[in-house]
Each structure stands twice: as C-alpha cells, then as structure tokens.
PDB file of N, CA and C in Angstrom:
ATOM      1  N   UNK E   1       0.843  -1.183   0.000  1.00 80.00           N
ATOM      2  CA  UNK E   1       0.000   0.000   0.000  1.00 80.00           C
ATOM      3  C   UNK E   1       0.885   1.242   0.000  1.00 80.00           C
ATOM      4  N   UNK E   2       0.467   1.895  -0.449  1.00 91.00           N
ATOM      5  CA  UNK E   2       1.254   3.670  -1.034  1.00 91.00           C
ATOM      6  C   UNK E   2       0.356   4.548  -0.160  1.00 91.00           C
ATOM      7  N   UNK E   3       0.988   5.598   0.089  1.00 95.00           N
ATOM      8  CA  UNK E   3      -0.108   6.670   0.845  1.00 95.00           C
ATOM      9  C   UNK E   3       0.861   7.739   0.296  1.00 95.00           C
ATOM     10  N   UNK E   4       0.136   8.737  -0.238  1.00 96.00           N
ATOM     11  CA  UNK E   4       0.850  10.178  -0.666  1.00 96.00           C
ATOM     12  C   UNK E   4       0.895  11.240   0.610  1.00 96.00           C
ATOM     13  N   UNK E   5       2.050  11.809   0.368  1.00 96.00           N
ATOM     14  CA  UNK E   5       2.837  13.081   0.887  1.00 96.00           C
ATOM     15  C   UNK E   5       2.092  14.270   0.112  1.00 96.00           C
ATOM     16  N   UNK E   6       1.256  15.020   0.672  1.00 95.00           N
ATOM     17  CA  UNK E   6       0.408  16.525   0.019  1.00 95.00           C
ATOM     18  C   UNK E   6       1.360  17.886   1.126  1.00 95.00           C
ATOM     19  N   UNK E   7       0.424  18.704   0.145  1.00 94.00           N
ATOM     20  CA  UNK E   7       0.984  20.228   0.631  1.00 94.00           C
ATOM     21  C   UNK E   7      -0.088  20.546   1.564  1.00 94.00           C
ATOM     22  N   UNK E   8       0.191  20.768   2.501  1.00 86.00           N
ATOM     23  CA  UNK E   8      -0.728  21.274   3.725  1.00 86.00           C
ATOM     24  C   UNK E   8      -1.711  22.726   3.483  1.00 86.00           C
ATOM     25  N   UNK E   9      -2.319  23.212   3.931  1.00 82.00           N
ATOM     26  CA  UNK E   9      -2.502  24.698   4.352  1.00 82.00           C
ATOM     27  C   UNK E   9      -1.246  25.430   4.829  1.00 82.00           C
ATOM     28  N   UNK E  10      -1.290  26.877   3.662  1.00 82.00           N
ATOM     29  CA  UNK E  10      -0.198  27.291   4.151  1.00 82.00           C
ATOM     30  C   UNK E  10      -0.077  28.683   4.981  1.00 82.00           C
ATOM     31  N   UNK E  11      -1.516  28.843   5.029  1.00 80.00           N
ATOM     32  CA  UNK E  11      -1.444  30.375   5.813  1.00 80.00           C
ATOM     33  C   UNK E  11      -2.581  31.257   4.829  1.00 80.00           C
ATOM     34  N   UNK E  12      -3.460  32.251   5.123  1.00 82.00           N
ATOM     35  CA  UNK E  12      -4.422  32.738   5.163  1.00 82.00           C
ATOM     36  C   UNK E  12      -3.968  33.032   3.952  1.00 82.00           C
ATOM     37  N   UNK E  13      -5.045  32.544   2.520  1.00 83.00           N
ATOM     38  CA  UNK E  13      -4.895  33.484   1.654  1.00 83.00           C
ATOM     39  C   UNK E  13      -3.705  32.912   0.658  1.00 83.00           C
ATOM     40  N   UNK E  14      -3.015  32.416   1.266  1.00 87.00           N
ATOM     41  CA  UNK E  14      -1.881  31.375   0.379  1.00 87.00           C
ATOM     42  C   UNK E  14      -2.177  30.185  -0.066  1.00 87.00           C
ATOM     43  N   UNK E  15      -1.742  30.111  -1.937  1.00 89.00           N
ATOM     44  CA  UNK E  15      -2.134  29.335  -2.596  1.00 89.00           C
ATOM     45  C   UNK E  15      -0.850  28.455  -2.966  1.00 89.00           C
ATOM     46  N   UNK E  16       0.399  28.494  -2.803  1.00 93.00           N
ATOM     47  CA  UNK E  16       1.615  27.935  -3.421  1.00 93.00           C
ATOM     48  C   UNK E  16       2.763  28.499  -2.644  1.00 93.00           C
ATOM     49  N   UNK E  17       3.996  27.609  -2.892  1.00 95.00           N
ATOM     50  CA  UNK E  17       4.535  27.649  -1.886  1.00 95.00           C
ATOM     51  C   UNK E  17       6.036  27.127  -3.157  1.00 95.00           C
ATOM     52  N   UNK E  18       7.205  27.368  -2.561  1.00 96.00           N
ATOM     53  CA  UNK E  18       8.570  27.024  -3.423  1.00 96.00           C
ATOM     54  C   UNK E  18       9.000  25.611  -2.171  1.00 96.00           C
ATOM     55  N   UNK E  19       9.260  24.878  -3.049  1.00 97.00           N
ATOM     56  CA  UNK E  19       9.831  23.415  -2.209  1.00 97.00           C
ATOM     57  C   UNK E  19      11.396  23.979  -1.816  1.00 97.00           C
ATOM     58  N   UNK E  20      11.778  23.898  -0.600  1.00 97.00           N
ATOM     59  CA  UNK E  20      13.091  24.060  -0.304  1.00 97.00           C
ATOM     60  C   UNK E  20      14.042  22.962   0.074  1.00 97.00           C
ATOM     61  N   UNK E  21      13.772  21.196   0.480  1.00 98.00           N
ATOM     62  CA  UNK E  21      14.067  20.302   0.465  1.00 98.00           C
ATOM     63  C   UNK E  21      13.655  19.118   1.215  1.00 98.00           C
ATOM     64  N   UNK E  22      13.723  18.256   1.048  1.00 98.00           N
ATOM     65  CA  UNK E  22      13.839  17.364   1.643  1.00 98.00           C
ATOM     66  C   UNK E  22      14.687  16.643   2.648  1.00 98.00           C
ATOM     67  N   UNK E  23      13.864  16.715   3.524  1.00 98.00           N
ATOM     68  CA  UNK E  23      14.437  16.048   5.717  1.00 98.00           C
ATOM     69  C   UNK E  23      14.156  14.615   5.411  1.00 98.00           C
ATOM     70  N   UNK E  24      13.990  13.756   4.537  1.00 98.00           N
ATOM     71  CA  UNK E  24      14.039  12.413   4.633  1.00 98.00           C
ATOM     72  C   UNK E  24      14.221  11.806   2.761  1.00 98.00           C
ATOM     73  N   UNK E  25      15.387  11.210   2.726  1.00 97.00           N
ATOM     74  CA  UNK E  25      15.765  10.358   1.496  1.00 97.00           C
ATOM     75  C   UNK E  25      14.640   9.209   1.693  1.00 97.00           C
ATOM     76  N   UNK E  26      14.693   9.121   0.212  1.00 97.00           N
ATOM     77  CA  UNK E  26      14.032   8.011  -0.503  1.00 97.00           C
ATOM     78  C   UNK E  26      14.757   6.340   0.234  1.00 97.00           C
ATOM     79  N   UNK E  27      13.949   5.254   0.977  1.00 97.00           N
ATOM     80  CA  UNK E  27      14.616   4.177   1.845  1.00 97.00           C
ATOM     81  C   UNK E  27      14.342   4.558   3.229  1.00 97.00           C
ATOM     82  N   UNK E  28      14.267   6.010   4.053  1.00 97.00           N
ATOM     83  CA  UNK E  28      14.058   6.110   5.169  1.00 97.00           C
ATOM     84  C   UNK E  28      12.525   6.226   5.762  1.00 97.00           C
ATOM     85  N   UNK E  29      12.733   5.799   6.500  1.00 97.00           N
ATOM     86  CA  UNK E  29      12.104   5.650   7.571  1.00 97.00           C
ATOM     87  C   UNK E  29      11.840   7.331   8.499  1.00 97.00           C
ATOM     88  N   UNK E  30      10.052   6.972   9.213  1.00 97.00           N
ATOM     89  CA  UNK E  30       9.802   8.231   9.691  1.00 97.00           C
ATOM     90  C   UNK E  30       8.495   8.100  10.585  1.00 97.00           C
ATOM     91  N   UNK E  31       8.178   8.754  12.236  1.00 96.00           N
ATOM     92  CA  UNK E  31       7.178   8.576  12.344  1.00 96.00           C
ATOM     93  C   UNK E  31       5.939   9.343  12.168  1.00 96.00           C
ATOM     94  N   UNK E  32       5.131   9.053  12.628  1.00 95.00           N
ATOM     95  CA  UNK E  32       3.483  10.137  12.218  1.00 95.00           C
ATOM     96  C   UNK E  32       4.426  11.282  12.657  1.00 95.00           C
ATOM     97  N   UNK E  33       3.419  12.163  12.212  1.00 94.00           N
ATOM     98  CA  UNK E  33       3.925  14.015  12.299  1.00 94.00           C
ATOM     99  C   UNK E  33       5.230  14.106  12.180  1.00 94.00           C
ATOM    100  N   UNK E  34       5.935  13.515  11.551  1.00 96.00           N
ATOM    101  CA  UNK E  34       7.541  13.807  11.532  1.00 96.00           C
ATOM    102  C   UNK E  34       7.590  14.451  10.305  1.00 96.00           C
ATOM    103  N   UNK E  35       8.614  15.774  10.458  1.00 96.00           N
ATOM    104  CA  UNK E  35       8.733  16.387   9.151  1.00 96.00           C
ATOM    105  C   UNK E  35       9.467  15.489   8.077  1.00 96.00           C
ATOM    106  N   UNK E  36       8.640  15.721   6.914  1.00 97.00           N
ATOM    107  CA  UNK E  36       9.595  14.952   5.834  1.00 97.00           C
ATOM    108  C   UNK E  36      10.307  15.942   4.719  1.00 97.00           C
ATOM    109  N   UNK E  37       9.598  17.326   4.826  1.00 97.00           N
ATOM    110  CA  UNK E  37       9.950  18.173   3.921  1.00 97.00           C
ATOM    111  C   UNK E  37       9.765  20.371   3.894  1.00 97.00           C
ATOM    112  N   UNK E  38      10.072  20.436   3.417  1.00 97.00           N
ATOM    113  CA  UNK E  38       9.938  21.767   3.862  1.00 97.00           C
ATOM    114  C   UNK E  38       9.475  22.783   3.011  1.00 97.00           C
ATOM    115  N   UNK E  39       8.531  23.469   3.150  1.00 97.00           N
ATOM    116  CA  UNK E  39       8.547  24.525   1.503  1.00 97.00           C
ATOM    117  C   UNK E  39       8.064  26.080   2.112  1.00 97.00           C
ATOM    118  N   UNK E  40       8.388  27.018   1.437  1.00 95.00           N
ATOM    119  CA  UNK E  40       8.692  28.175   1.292  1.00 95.00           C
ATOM    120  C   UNK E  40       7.659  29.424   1.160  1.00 95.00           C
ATOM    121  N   UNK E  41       7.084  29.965   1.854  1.00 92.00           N
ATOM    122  CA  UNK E  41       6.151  31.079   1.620  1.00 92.00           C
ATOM    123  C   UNK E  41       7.134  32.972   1.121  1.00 92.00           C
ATOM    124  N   UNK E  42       6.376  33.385   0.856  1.00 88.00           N
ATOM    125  CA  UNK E  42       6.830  35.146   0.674  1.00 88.00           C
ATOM    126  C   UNK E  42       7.237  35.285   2.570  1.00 88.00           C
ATOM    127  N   UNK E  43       6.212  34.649   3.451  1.00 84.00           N
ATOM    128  CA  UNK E  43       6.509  34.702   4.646  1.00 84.00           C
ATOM    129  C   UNK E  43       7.075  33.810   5.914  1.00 84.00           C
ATOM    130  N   UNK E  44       7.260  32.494   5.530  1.00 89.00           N
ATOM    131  CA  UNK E  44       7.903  31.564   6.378  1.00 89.00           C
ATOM    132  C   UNK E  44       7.964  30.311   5.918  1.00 89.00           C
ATOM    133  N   UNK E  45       8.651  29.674   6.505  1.00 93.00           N
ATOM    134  CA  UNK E  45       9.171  28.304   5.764  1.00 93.00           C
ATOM    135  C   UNK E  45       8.254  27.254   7.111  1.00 93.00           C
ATOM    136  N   UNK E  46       7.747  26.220   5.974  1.00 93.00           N
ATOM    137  CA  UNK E  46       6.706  25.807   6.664  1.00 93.00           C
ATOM    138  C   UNK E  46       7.065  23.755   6.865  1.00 93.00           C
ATOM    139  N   UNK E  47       7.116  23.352   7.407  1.00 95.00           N
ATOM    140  CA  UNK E  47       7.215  22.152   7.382  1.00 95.00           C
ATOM    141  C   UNK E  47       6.105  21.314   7.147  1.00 95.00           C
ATOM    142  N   UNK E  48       6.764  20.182   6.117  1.00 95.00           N
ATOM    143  CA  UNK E  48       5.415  19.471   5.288  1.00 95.00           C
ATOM    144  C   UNK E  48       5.548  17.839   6.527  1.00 95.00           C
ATOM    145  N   UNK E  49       4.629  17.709   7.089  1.00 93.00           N
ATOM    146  CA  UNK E  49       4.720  16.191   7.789  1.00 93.00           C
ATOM    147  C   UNK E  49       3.673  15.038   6.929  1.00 93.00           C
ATOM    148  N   UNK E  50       4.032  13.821   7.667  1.00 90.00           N
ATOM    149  CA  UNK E  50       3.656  12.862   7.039  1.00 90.00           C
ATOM    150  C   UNK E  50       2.181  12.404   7.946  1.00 90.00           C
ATOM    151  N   UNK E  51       1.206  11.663   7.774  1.00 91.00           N
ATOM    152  CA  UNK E  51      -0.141  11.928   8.599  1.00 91.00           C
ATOM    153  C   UNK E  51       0.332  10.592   9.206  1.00 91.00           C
ATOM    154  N   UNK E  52       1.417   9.595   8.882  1.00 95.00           N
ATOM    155  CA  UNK E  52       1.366   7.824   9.533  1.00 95.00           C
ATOM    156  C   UNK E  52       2.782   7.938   9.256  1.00 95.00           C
ATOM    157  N   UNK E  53       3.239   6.784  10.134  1.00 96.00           N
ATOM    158  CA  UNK E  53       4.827   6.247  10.041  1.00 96.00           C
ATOM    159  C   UNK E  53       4.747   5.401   8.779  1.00 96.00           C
ATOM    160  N   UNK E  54       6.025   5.245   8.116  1.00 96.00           N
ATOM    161  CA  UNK E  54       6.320   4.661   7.109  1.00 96.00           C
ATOM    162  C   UNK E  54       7.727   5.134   7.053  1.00 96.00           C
ATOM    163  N   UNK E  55       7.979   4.889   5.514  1.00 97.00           N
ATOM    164  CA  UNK E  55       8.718   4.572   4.532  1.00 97.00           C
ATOM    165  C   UNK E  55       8.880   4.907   3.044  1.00 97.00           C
ATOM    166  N   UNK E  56       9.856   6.673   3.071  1.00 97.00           N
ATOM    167  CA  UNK E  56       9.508   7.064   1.808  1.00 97.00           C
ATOM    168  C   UNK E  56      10.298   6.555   0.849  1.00 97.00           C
ATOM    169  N   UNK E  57       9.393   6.614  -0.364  1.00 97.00           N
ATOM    170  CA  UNK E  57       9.436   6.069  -0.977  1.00 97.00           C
ATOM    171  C   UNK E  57       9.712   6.491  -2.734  1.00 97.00           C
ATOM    172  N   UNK E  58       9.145   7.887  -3.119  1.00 97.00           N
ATOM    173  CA  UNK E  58       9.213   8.788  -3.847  1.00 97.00           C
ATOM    174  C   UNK E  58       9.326  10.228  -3.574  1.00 97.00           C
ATOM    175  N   UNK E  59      10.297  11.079  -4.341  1.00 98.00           N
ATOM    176  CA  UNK E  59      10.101  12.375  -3.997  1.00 98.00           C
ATOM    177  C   UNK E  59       9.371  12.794  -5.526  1.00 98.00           C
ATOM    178  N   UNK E  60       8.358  13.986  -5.107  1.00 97.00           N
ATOM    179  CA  UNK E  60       7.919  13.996  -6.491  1.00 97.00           C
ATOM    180  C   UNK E  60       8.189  15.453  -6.874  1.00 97.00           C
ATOM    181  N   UNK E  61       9.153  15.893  -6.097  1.00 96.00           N
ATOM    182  CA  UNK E  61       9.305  17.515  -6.530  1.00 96.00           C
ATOM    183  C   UNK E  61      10.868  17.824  -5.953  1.00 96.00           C
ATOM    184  N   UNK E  62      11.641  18.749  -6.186  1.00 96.00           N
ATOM    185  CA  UNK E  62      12.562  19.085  -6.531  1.00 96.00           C
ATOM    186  C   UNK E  62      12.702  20.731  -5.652  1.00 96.00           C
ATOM    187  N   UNK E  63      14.248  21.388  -5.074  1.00 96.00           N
ATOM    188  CA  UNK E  63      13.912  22.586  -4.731  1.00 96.00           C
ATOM    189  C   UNK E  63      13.818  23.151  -5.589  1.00 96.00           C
ATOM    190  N   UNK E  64      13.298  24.381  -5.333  1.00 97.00           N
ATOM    191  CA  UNK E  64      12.923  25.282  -6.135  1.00 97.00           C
ATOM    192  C   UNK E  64      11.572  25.290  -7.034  1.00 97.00           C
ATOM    193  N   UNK E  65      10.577  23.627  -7.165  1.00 97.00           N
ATOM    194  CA  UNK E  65       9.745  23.728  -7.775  1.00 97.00           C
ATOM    195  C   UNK E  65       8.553  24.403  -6.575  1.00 97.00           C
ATOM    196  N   UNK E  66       7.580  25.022  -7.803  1.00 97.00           N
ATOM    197  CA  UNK E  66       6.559  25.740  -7.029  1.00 97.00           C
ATOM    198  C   UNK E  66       5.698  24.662  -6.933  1.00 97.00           C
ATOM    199  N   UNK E  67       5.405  24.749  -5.885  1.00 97.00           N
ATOM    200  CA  UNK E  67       3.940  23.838  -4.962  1.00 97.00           C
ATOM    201  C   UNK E  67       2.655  24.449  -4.678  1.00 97.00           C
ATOM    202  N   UNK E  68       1.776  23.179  -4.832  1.00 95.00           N
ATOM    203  CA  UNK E  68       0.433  24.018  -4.246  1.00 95.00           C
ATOM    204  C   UNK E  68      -0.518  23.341  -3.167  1.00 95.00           C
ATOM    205  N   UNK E  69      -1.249  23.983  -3.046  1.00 93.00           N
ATOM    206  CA  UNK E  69      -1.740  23.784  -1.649  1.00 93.00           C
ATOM    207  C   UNK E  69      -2.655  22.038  -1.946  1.00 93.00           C
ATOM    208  N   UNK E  70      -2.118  20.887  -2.151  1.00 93.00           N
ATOM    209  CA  UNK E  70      -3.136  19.509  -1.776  1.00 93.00           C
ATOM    210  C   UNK E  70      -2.213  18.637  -2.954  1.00 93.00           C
ATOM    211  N   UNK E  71      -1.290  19.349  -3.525  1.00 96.00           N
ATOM    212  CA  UNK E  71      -0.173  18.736  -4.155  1.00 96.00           C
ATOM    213  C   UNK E  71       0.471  17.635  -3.796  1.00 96.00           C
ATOM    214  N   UNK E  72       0.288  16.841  -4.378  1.00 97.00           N
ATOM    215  CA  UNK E  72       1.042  15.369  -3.861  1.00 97.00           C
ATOM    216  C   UNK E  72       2.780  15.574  -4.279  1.00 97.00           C
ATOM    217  N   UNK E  73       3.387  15.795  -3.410  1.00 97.00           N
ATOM    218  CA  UNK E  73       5.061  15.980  -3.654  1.00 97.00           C
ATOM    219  C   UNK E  73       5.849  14.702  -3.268  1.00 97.00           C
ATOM    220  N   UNK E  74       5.477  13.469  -2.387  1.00 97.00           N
ATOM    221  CA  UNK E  74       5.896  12.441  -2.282  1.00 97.00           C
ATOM    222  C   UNK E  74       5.123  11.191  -1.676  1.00 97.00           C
ATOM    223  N   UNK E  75       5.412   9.887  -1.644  1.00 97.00           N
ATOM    224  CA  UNK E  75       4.743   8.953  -1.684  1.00 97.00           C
ATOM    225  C   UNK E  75       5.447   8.282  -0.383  1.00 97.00           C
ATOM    226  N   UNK E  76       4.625   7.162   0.207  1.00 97.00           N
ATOM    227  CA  UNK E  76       5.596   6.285   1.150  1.00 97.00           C
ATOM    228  C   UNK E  76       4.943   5.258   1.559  1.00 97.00           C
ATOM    229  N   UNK E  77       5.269   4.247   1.976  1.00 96.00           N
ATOM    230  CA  UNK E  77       4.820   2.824   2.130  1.00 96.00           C
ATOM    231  C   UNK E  77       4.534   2.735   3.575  1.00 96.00           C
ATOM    232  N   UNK E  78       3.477   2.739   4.360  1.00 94.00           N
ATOM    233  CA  UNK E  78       3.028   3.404   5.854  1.00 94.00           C
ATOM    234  C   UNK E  78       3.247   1.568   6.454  1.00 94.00           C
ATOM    235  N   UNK E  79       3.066   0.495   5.696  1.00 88.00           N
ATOM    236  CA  UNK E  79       3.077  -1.038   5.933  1.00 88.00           C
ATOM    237  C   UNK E  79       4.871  -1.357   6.335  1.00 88.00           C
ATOM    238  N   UNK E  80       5.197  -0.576   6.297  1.00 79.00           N
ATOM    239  CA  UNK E  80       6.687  -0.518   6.338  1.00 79.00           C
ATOM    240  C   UNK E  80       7.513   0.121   7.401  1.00 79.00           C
ATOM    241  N   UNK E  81       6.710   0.306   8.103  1.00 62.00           N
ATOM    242  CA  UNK E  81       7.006   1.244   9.564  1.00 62.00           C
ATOM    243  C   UNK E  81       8.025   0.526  10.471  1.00 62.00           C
TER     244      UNK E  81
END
C-alpha cells in the first residue's frame, strides 16, 4: 500500500509555496507528524509532515519547484514502519 505526501494549508490566503528540500531520502524511515519536507512562503518556511509512520518512498518535486496547496510531492509505504 502507497499513501501520498500533500501540501498542507499554508497560511491565510496562500495558494503555493517554493519546495526548499527534503528532511528524509528516498529508503528512510519516519514517524506520524515527523517532518519529511519543507517549503517556502513570501513569509515563512513551513514544514510538510507525514499523517502515519512509514517509509519514503518517492520524492515527487525538486527545490525550487513551485507547490500548491493539496499537491502530492511524495509517496511512502506506511506497511513498512
């Protein structure tokens, strides 16, 4: 089973966000609410968490790509915890 990595809410009024990197390689391991990634407002850098423990598995975005708010940016195997 796969469960996707989305872009959270990012603050009142904000629709997109710049990816600034990734806190967990592709093979690792992570638990619920643990940050896996980070992305970028005009006003603060926001940490993206995972909703279950797992095991990522795909990154689907890159720094510097622009993100949006329910964007699936990575994938992870939660059976794998």
């Amino acid at each position: 089973m796969v469960a996707e990595i989305t872009v959270h809410e990012l603050g009142d009024g904000v629709e997109s966000a710049v990816f600034v990197e990734w806190l967990k390689e592709v093979g690792e391991s992570f638990a619920a609410d643990e940050a896996v990634a980070e992305v970028m407002t005009d006003k603060v850098n926001i940490e993206i968490t995972a909703e279950a423990a797992g095991v990522l598995t795909a990154q689907e975005c890159q720094p510097e790509d622009t993100v949006q708010i329910g964007q699936v940016i990575g994938r992870y195997d939660p059976t794998a915890a």
